[in-house]
GROMACS .gro file of N, CA and C in nm:
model
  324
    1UNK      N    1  -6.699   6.054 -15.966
    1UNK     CA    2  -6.603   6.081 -16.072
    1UNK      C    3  -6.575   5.952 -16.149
    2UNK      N    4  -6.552   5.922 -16.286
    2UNK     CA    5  -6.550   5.868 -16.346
    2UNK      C    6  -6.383   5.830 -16.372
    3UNK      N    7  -6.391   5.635 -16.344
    3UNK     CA    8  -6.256   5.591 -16.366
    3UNK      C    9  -6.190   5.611 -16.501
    4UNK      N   10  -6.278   5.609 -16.617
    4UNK     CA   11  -6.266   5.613 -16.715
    4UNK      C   12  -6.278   5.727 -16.795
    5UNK      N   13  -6.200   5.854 -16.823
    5UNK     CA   14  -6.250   5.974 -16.885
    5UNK      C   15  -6.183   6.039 -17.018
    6UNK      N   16  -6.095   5.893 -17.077
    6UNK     CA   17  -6.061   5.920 -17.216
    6UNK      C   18  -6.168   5.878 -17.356
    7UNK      N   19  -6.204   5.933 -17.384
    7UNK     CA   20  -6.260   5.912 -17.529
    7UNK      C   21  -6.174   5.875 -17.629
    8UNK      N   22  -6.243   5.804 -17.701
    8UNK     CA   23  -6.207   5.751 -17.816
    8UNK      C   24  -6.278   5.769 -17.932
    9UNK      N   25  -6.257   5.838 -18.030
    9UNK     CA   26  -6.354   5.852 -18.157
    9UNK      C   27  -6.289   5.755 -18.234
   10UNK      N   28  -6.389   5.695 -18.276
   10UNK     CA   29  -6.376   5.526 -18.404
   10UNK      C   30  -6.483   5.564 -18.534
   11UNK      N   31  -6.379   5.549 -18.642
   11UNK     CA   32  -6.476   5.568 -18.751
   11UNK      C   33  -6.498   5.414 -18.811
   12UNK      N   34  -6.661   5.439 -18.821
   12UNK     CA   35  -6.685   5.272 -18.908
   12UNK      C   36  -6.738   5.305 -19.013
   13UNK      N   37  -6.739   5.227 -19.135
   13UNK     CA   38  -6.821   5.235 -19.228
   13UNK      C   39  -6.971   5.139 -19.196
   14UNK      N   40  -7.074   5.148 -19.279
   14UNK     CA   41  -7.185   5.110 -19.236
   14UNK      C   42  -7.235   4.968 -19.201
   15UNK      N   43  -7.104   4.882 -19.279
   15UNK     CA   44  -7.132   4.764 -19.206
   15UNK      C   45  -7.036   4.718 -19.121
   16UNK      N   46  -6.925   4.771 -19.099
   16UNK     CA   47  -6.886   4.721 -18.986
   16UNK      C   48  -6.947   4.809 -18.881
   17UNK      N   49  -7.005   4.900 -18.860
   17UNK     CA   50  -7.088   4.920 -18.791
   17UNK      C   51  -7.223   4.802 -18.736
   18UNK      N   52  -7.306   4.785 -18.804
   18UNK     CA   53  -7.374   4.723 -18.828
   18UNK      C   54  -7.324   4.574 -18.796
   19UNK      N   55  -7.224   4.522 -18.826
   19UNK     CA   56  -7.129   4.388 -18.740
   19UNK      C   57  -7.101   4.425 -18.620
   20UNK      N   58  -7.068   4.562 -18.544
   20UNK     CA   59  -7.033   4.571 -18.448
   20UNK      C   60  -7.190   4.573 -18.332
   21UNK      N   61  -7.262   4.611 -18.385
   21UNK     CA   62  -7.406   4.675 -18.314
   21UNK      C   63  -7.405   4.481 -18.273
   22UNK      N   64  -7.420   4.374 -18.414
   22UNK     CA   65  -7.492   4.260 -18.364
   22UNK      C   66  -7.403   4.185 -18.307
   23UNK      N   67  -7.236   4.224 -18.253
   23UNK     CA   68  -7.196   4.116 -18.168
   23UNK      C   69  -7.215   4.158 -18.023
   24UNK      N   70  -7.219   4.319 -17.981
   24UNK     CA   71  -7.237   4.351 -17.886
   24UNK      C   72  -7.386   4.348 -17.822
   25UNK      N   73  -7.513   4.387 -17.920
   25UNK     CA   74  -7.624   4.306 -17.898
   25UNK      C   75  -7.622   4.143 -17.804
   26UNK      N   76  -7.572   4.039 -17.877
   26UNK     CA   77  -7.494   3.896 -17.878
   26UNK      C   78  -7.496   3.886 -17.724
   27UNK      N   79  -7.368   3.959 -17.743
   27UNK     CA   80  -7.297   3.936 -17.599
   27UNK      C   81  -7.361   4.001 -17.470
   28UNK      N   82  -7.469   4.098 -17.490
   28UNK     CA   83  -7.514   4.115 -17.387
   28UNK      C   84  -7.498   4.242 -17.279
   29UNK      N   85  -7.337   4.287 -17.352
   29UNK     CA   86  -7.252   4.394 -17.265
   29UNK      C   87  -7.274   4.536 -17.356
   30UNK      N   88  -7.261   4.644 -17.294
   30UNK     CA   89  -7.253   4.750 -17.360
   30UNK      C   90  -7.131   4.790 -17.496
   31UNK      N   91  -7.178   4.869 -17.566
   31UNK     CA   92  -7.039   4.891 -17.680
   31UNK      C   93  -6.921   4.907 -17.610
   32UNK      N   94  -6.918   4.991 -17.546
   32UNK     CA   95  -6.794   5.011 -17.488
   32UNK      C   96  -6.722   4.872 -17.395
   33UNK      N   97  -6.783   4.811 -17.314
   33UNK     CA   98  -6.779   4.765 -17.239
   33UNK      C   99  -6.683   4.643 -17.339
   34UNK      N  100  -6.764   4.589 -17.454
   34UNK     CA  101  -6.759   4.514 -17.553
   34UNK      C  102  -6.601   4.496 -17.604
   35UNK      N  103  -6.631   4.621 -17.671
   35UNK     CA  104  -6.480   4.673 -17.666
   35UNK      C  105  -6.345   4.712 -17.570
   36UNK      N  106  -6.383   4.752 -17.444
   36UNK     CA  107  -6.265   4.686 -17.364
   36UNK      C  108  -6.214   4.564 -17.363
   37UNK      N  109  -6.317   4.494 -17.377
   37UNK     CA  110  -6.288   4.333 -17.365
   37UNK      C  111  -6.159   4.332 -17.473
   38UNK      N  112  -6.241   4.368 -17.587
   38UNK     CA  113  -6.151   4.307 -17.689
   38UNK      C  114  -5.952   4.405 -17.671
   39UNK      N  115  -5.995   4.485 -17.600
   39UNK     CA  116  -5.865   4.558 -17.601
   39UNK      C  117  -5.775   4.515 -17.519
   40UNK      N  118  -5.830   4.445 -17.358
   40UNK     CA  119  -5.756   4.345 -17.278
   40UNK      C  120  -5.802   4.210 -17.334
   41UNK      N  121  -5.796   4.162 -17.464
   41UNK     CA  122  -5.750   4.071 -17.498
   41UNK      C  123  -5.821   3.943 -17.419
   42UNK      N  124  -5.968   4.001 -17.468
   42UNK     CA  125  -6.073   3.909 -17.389
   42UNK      C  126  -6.164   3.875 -17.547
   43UNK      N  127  -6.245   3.829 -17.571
   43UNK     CA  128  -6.345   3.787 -17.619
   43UNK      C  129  -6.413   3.721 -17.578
   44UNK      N  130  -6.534   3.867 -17.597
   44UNK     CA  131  -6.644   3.842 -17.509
   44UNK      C  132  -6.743   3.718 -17.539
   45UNK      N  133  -6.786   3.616 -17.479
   45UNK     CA  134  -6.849   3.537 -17.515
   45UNK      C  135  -7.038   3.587 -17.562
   46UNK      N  136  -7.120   3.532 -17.628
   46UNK     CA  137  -7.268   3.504 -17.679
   46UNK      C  138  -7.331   3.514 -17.506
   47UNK      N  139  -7.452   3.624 -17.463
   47UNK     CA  140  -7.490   3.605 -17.369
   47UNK      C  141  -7.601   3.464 -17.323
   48UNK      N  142  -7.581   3.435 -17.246
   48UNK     CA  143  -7.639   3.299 -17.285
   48UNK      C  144  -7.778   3.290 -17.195
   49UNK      N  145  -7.846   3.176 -17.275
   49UNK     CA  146  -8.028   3.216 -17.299
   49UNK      C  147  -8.069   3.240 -17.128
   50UNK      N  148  -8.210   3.237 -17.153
   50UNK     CA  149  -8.253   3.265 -16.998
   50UNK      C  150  -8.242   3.156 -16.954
   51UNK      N  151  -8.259   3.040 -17.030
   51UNK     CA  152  -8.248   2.878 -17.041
   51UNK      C  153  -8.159   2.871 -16.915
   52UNK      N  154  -8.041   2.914 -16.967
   52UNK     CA  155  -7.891   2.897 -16.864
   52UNK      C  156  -7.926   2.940 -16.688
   53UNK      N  157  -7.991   3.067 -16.721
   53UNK     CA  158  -8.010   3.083 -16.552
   53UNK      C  159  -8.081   3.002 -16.456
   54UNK      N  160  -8.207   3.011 -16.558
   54UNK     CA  161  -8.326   2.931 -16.500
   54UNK      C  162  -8.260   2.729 -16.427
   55UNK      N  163  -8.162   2.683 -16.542
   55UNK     CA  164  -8.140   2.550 -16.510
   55UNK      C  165  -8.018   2.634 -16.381
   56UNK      N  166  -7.960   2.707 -16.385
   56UNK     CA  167  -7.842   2.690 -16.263
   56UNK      C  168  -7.885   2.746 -16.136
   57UNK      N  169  -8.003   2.840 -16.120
   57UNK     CA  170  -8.095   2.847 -16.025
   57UNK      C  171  -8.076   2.673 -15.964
   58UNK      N  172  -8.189   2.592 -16.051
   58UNK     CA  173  -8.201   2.497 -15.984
   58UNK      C  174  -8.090   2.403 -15.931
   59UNK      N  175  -7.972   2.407 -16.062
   59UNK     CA  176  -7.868   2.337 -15.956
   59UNK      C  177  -7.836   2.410 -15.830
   60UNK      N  178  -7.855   2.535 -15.794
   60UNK     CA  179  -7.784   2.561 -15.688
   60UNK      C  180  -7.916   2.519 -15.566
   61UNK      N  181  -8.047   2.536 -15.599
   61UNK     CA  182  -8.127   2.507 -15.521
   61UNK      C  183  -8.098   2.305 -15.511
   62UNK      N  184  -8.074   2.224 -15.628
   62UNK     CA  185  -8.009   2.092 -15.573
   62UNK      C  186  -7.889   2.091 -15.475
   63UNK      N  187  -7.819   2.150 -15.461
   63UNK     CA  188  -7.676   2.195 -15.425
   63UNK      C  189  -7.752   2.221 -15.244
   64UNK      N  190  -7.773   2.276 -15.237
   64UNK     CA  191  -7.811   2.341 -15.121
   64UNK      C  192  -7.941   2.213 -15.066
   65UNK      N  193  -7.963   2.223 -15.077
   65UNK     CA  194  -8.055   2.066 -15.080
   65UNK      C  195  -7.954   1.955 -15.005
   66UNK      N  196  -7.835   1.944 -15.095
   66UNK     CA  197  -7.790   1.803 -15.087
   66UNK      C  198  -7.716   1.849 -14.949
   67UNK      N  199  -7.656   2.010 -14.924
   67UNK     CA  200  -7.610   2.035 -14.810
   67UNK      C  201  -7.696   1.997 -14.666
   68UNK      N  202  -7.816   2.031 -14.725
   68UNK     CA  203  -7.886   2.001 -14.582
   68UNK      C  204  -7.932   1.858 -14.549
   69UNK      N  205  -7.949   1.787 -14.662
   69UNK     CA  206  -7.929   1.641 -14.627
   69UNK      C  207  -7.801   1.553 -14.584
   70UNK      N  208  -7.667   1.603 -14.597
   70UNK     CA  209  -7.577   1.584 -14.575
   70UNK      C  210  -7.558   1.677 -14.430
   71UNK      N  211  -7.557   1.758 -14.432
   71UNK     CA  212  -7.554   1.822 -14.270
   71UNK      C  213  -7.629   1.737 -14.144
   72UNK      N  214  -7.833   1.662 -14.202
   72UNK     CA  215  -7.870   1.608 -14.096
   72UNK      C  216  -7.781   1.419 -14.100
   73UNK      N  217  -7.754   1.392 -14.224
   73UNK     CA  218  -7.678   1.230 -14.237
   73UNK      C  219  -7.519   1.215 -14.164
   74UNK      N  220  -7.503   1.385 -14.134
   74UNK     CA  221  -7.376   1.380 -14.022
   74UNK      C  222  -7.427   1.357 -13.894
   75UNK      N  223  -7.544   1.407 -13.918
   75UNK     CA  224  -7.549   1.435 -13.732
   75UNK      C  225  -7.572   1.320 -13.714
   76UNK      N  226  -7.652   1.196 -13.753
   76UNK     CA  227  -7.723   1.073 -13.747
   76UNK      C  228  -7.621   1.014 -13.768
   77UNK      N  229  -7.548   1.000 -13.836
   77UNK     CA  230  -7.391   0.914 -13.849
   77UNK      C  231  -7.498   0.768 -13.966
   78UNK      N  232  -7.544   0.831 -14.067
   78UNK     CA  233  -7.584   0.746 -14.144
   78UNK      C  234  -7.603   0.765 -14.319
   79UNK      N  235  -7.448   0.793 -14.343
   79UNK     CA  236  -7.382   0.859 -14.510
   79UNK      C  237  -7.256   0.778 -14.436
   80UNK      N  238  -7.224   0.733 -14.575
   80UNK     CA  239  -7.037   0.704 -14.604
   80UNK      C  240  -7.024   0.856 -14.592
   81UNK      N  241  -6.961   0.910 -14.539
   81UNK     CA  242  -6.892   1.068 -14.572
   81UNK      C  243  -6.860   1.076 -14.694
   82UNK      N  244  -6.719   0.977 -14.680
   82UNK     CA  245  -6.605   1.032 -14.785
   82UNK      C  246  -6.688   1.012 -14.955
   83UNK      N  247  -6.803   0.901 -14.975
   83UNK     CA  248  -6.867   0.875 -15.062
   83UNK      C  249  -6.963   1.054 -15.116
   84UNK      N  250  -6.988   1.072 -15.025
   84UNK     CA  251  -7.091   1.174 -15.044
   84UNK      C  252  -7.032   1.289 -15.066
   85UNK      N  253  -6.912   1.339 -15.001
   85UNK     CA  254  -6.796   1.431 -15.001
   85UNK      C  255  -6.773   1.397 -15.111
   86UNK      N  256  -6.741   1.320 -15.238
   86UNK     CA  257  -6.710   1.289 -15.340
   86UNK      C  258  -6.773   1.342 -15.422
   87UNK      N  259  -6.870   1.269 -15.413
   87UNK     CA  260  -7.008   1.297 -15.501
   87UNK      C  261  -7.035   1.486 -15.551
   88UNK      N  262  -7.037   1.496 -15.365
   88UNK     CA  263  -7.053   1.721 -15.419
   88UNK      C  264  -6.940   1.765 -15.460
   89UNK      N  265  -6.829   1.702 -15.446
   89UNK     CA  266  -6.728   1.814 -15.507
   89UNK      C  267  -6.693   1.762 -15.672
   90UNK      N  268  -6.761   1.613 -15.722
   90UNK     CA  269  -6.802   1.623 -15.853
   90UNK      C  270  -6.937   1.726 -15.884
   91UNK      N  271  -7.059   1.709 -15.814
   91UNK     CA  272  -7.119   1.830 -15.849
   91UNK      C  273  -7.065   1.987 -15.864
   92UNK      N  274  -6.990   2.044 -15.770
   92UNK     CA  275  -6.975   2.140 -15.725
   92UNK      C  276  -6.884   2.190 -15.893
   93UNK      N  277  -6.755   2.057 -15.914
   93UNK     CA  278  -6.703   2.073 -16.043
   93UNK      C  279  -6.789   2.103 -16.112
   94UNK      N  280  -6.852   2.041 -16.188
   94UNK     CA  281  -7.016   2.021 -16.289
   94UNK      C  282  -6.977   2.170 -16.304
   95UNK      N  283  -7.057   2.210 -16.154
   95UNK     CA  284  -7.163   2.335 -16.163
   95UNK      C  285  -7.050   2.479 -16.231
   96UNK      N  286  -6.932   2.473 -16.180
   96UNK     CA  287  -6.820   2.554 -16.211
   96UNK      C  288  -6.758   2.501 -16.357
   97UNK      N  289  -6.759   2.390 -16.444
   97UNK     CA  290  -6.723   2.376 -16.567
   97UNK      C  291  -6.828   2.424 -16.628
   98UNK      N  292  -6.969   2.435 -16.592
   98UNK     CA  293  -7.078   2.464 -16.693
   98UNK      C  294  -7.066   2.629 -16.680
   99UNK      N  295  -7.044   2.700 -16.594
   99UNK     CA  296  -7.024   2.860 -16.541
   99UNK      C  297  -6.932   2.889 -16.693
  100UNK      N  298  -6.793   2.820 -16.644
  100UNK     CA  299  -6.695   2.919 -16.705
  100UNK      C  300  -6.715   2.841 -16.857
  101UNK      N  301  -6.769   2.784 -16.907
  101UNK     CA  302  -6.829   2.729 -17.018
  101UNK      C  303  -6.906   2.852 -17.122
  102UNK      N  304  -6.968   2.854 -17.036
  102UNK     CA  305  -7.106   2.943 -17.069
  102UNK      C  306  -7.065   3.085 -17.069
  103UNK      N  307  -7.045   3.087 -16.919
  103UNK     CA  308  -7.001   3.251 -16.887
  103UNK      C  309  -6.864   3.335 -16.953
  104UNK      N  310  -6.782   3.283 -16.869
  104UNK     CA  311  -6.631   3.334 -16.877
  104UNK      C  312  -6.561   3.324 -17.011
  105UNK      N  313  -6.536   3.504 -17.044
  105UNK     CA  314  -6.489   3.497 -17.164
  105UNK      C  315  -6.405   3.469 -17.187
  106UNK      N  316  -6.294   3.419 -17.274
  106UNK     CA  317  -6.209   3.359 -17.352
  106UNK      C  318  -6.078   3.435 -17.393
  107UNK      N  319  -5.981   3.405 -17.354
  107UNK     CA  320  -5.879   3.497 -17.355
  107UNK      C  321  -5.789   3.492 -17.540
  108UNK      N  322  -5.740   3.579 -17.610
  108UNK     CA  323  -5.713   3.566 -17.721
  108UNK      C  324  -5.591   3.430 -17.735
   0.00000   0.00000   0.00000
């Protein structure tokens, strides 16, 4: 059963039609979907290129990396900790300012 079962009929003329088709295109999300946004007072952000995935793949594959080199430099007792503990939770920032950058839409 469907959460959602009110309709809405919207009349456009042909180009705001046509404005509406290329921001929701844009963004990536369905019309409707598009338009909730904008009704809770979201704007939806530009979906962003494949570019974006492909580079945050790899940070997370660096990320995970640096965990397991840091997991065996505990056991060996041969990392400053607190230096390296530093270091990922500036990465870890990075990786979460570039997310809600990119991703997370924008409130009015």
């Amino acid at each position: 059963m469907r959460k959602r079962n009110i309709s809405v009929i919207t009349r456009l003329n042909k180009k705001e039609q046509q404005h509406l088709k290329a921001l929701v295109k844009r963004s990536g999300l369905s019309q409707e979907a598009y338009i909730r946004h904008l009704i809770n007072g979201v704007i939806p952000n530009d979906a962003p290129s494949p570019d974006y995935f492909r580079m945050m793949k790899e940070l997370h594959v660096i990320g995970n990396n640096l965990n397991q080199i840091a997991s065996k430099a505990h056991r060996l007792n041969v990392i400053d900790v607190q230096e390296y503990d530093k270091a990922v939770r500036l990465f870890e920032k990075t990786v979460k300012d570039i997310t809600n950058a990119v991703i997370t839409p924008k409130k009015y």
